């Protein structure tokens, strides 16, 4: 009996020692994982930018400015049509942008069939890629939060700040209100820009009056969007936007002869009273509305994002503050895209 008890005691001691010895590597392994996890789990910041034919240099400059001013883990979703995708891919892969993380996404313009009313006054506003922002959840599927940017922008701040914009519960997107920055009010008045719903919707139409939105309500600019994809899908935002596009085809509720063309107006309707706001310095706009009106140098230096919305683009002539934009432009290796300048 004593021998049996002694044997059991020896076996118990051996078992305890065995477990202790084999727990050490496990503990070390867990500690190693914890040390590496912050880097492995670094949050991606998805940024959506369109690359349209004839203005790919804009997308390149925007991407260059974002990438150069942040340490964040940015992944660029570059959206184009089937015919333009090879060009933008070659441009990136054969320039200093080859180090960026990017995915090229093809946009099928057939989703717009029957939803766009033809308007000859500003045909450039009817280009399919202008409506990419309507379809964000269909193009970008693995992210909870997404930044959408028009191509005619440059970013001077850290894109992480914009991504950190807080969206109120139940809001699918954040925009910049057109009345939010007193510094821009003088420019708005001087060039006759609209910053209320009256400038975008035709209040002579009963369908618009039935919305119950005061025509003096401040509008917002959807050229910079921070979007919550879960809320977007839950509220069926894309379906709502398409409904108003189709109603415009039938009833001509808004047009490009008004303030913001045909892509802004449906968003003004769908997101009225249901959107959060972006820090005003993260969307200094109207740089493309007049070739004569300029902001102060100090004001532009403080700005986090500059937007040349309007007819006068910084890659064309005439335009203003082109030096700020050209700081980030990367020439086209194929030579197809060229800047228009007075001496060119």
XYZ file of C-alpha atoms in Angstrom:
344
model
C 0.000 0.000 0.000
C 2.806 2.377 0.917
C 4.494 1.681 -2.392
C 1.268 2.433 -4.275
C 0.781 5.686 -2.352
C 4.389 6.646 -3.046
C 3.926 5.916 -6.754
C 0.762 8.051 -6.877
C 2.586 10.878 -5.116
C 5.443 10.740 -7.614
C 2.990 10.748 -10.534
C 1.135 13.736 -9.053
C 4.359 15.703 -8.633
C 5.392 14.858 -12.196
C 2.014 15.976 -13.523
C 2.271 19.308 -11.686
C 5.797 19.899 -12.978
C 4.722 18.950 -16.524
C 1.850 21.464 -16.492
C 4.040 24.248 -15.165
C 6.705 23.633 -17.775
C 4.182 23.632 -20.623
C 2.279 26.670 -19.387
C 5.319 28.928 -19.798
C 5.483 28.812 -23.591
C 1.709 29.274 -23.751
C 1.913 32.365 -21.597
C 4.798 33.708 -23.648
C 2.863 33.056 -26.824
C -0.154 34.976 -25.534
C 2.057 37.862 -24.473
C 3.629 37.968 -27.927
C 0.227 38.099 -29.595
C -0.813 40.973 -27.327
C 2.313 42.902 -28.270
C 1.705 42.437 -31.979
C -2.057 42.891 -32.024
C -2.179 46.736 -32.171
C -0.284 46.738 -35.443
C -2.156 43.764 -36.843
C -5.509 45.260 -35.885
C -4.759 48.825 -37.011
C -7.990 50.197 -38.388
C -8.180 50.785 -42.118
C -9.483 54.131 -43.304
C -11.330 53.550 -46.590
C -11.316 56.565 -48.916
C -13.442 56.480 -52.072
C -12.372 58.650 -55.032
C -13.529 58.498 -58.641
C -11.167 58.491 -61.607
C -13.096 59.939 -64.527
C -11.868 60.198 -68.097
C -10.329 63.593 -68.766
C -9.745 64.379 -65.087
C -7.692 61.514 -63.726
C -5.001 63.970 -62.748
C -7.461 65.284 -60.184
C -7.823 61.879 -58.534
C -4.041 61.429 -58.533
C -3.443 64.811 -56.857
C -6.119 64.088 -54.248
C -4.645 60.684 -53.434
C -1.125 62.113 -53.325
C -2.150 64.830 -50.864
C -3.942 62.383 -48.552
C -1.133 59.830 -48.557
C 1.564 62.443 -47.928
C -0.146 63.999 -44.915
C -1.008 60.981 -42.775
C 0.507 57.993 -41.015
C -2.906 56.305 -40.891
C -3.624 52.974 -42.559
C -5.483 54.340 -45.595
C -6.867 52.113 -48.326
C -8.018 53.932 -51.465
C -11.013 52.671 -53.409
C -10.554 54.167 -56.860
C -13.782 53.936 -58.817
C -13.799 54.128 -62.598
C -15.521 52.935 -65.734
C -14.282 49.883 -67.560
C -12.567 51.998 -70.230
C -10.646 54.191 -67.767
C -9.458 51.662 -65.206
C -6.279 50.541 -67.054
C -5.092 54.160 -67.321
C -5.418 55.023 -63.641
C -3.897 51.711 -62.564
C -0.859 52.266 -64.785
C -0.507 55.856 -63.517
C -0.383 54.710 -59.894
C 1.855 51.698 -60.435
C 4.403 53.740 -62.411
C 4.696 56.705 -60.047
C 5.646 57.359 -56.439
C 2.083 56.342 -55.517
C 2.962 52.709 -56.152
C 3.374 52.260 -52.384
C -0.236 53.137 -51.521
C -2.840 50.525 -50.627
C -5.538 50.702 -53.273
C -8.296 48.766 -54.947
C -9.748 49.639 -58.331
C -13.525 49.266 -58.486
C -15.495 49.233 -61.728
C -18.755 51.184 -61.721
C -21.465 49.892 -64.027
C -23.391 52.882 -65.458
C -26.330 50.627 -66.314
C -27.584 51.062 -62.728
C -28.458 54.625 -63.730
C -30.599 53.669 -66.707
C -33.871 55.585 -66.601
C -32.822 57.584 -63.542
C -31.087 60.616 -65.065
C -32.940 63.405 -66.820
C -30.936 64.654 -69.789
C -29.890 68.285 -69.424
C -27.784 69.996 -72.056
C -26.822 73.077 -70.037
C -24.109 71.286 -68.037
C -23.657 67.783 -69.491
C -20.525 67.160 -67.397
C -22.752 66.927 -64.322
C -24.522 63.929 -65.841
C -21.400 61.767 -66.005
C -22.043 58.356 -64.366
C -19.269 58.678 -61.801
C -21.009 61.722 -60.282
C -23.488 59.247 -58.809
C -20.994 56.812 -57.273
C -21.667 58.371 -53.849
C -25.266 57.080 -54.087
C -24.053 53.474 -54.238
C -21.332 53.319 -51.580
C -22.553 50.126 -49.817
C -22.696 48.275 -53.137
C -19.108 49.202 -54.006
C -17.476 49.108 -50.565
C -18.761 46.155 -48.582
C -16.372 45.301 -45.756
C -16.172 48.640 -43.939
C -18.454 50.126 -41.302
C -17.349 53.718 -41.911
C -16.272 55.236 -45.246
C -14.987 58.583 -46.499
C -16.134 59.717 -49.946
C -14.283 62.600 -51.640
C -14.851 64.405 -54.917
C -11.782 64.306 -57.148
C -11.315 68.109 -57.291
C -9.934 68.345 -53.755
C -6.617 68.284 -51.974
C -6.117 67.365 -48.325
C -3.710 69.398 -46.201
C -4.516 67.774 -42.847
C -4.364 64.245 -41.466
C -7.250 62.243 -42.958
C -7.535 60.443 -39.608
C -9.153 63.614 -38.206
C -11.858 63.554 -40.859
C -12.431 59.844 -40.325
C -12.909 60.479 -36.606
C -15.911 62.727 -37.318
C -18.688 61.721 -34.921
C -21.996 60.700 -36.461
C -25.069 61.067 -34.279
C -27.090 57.898 -33.586
C -29.352 57.150 -36.533
C -27.375 59.307 -38.975
C -26.045 57.605 -42.090
C -23.742 60.456 -43.142
C -22.021 63.705 -42.207
C -21.667 66.676 -44.585
C -20.506 70.296 -44.531
C -23.322 72.813 -44.144
C -23.091 75.642 -46.662
C -23.714 78.258 -43.955
C -21.177 76.911 -41.492
C -18.148 79.101 -42.167
C -18.471 82.908 -41.945
C -15.170 83.326 -43.798
C -16.798 82.013 -46.987
C -19.956 84.122 -46.846
C -18.429 87.096 -48.669
C -17.255 84.872 -51.511
C -20.676 83.214 -51.734
C -22.354 86.601 -52.100
C -19.789 87.996 -54.533
C -20.145 85.240 -57.123
C -23.867 84.649 -56.662
C -23.671 81.119 -55.294
C -26.633 79.460 -53.666
C -26.443 78.104 -50.135
C -30.103 77.311 -49.478
C -32.552 74.702 -50.735
C -34.118 77.341 -52.990
C -30.986 77.191 -55.119
C -31.312 73.462 -55.751
C -34.997 72.507 -55.826
C -37.856 73.863 -57.928
C -40.362 75.122 -55.375
C -42.927 75.725 -58.114
C -43.454 71.948 -58.136
C -46.019 70.501 -55.750
C -43.825 67.485 -54.937
C -41.143 69.829 -53.589
C -43.577 71.955 -51.587
C -45.059 68.781 -50.112
C -41.696 68.006 -48.504
C -42.331 70.780 -46.004
C -38.741 72.032 -46.247
C -38.361 75.802 -46.035
C -36.658 77.162 -49.172
C -34.387 79.231 -46.906
C -33.004 76.090 -45.208
C -29.219 75.948 -45.447
C -27.996 73.385 -47.975
C -24.978 71.102 -47.602
C -22.238 69.970 -49.963
C -21.913 66.206 -50.670
C -18.428 66.485 -52.160
C -17.018 65.327 -48.812
C -18.943 62.614 -46.973
C -18.247 60.565 -43.866
C -20.733 57.690 -44.071
C -21.956 54.948 -41.744
C -22.592 51.929 -43.972
C -24.750 50.092 -41.440
C -27.180 53.002 -41.144
C -27.037 53.629 -44.895
C -28.180 50.097 -45.593
C -30.686 49.987 -42.742
C -32.392 53.151 -43.963
C -32.177 52.044 -47.611
C -30.594 55.357 -48.533
C -29.672 54.204 -52.036
C -33.284 53.242 -52.772
C -34.502 56.596 -51.462
C -32.040 58.477 -53.680
C -33.065 56.429 -56.710
C -36.721 57.197 -56.021
C -36.063 60.937 -56.241
C -33.918 60.505 -59.336
C -36.798 58.731 -61.053
C -39.287 61.346 -59.898
C -37.059 64.042 -61.352
C -37.052 62.256 -64.707
C -40.849 62.339 -64.656
C -41.499 65.741 -63.049
C -38.308 67.838 -63.525
C -37.996 68.726 -59.838
C -34.432 70.001 -60.088
C -31.909 70.554 -62.861
C -28.318 71.566 -63.526
C -29.500 75.119 -64.257
C -29.984 75.427 -60.499
C -27.236 75.474 -57.877
C -25.658 72.071 -57.649
C -26.658 69.986 -60.613
C -28.445 66.679 -60.429
C -26.354 64.767 -57.866
C -26.720 67.154 -54.929
C -30.485 67.666 -54.990
C -31.601 64.078 -54.191
C -29.194 64.034 -51.254
C -30.570 67.318 -49.945
C -34.034 65.754 -49.921
C -33.134 62.365 -48.450
C -30.760 63.659 -45.769
C -32.732 66.744 -44.737
C -32.608 66.964 -40.944
C -30.922 63.569 -40.749
C -27.201 64.184 -41.112
C -24.284 65.087 -38.886
C -21.833 67.895 -39.650
C -18.178 67.933 -40.628
C -15.710 70.393 -39.108
C -15.876 73.449 -41.433
C -12.100 73.550 -41.878
C -12.321 70.059 -43.345
C -14.208 71.347 -46.360
C -13.186 74.767 -47.662
C -15.016 74.957 -50.947
C -16.034 77.243 -53.814
C -12.442 77.571 -55.096
C -13.737 76.676 -58.560
C -16.646 79.127 -58.766
C -14.782 82.155 -60.072
C -11.397 82.704 -61.755
C -11.105 86.054 -59.993
C -12.190 85.595 -56.357
C -9.521 84.345 -53.963
C -9.251 83.415 -50.309
C -6.511 84.866 -48.101
C -3.239 82.974 -47.962
C -3.459 82.601 -44.178
C -6.972 81.172 -44.371
C -5.943 78.585 -46.967
C -2.913 77.581 -44.902
C -5.214 76.823 -41.965
C -7.617 74.775 -44.091
C -7.540 70.991 -43.816
C -9.217 70.293 -47.169
C -9.645 72.481 -50.262
C -12.398 71.886 -52.814
C -12.488 73.401 -56.305
C -16.212 72.804 -56.798
C -17.514 74.845 -59.713
C -16.514 75.248 -63.357
C -12.936 76.486 -62.887
C -10.743 73.502 -62.063
C -7.107 73.771 -60.944
C -5.824 71.582 -63.784
C -7.475 73.899 -66.329
C -7.166 77.603 -67.104
C -8.329 80.007 -65.803
C -8.509 78.950 -62.154
C -7.357 80.174 -58.742
C -4.906 78.893 -56.155
C -3.487 76.411 -58.659
C -0.112 76.434 -56.888
C -1.648 74.701 -53.872
C -3.121 72.003 -56.075
C 0.022 71.510 -58.191
C 2.040 70.772 -55.051
C 0.399 67.341 -55.081
C 0.006 66.671 -58.784
C 2.036 63.803 -60.257
C 2.559 63.909 -64.045
C 0.980 61.166 -66.107
C 3.684 58.624 -67.105
C 1.766 57.940 -70.332
C 1.595 61.653 -71.196
C -2.145 61.500 -71.926
C -3.202 63.896 -69.163
C -1.693 67.379 -69.398
C -2.271 70.522 -67.397
C -3.779 73.500 -69.207
C -1.754 76.608 -68.470
C -1.445 80.075 -70.106
C 1.844 79.149 -71.752
C 0.820 75.636 -72.817
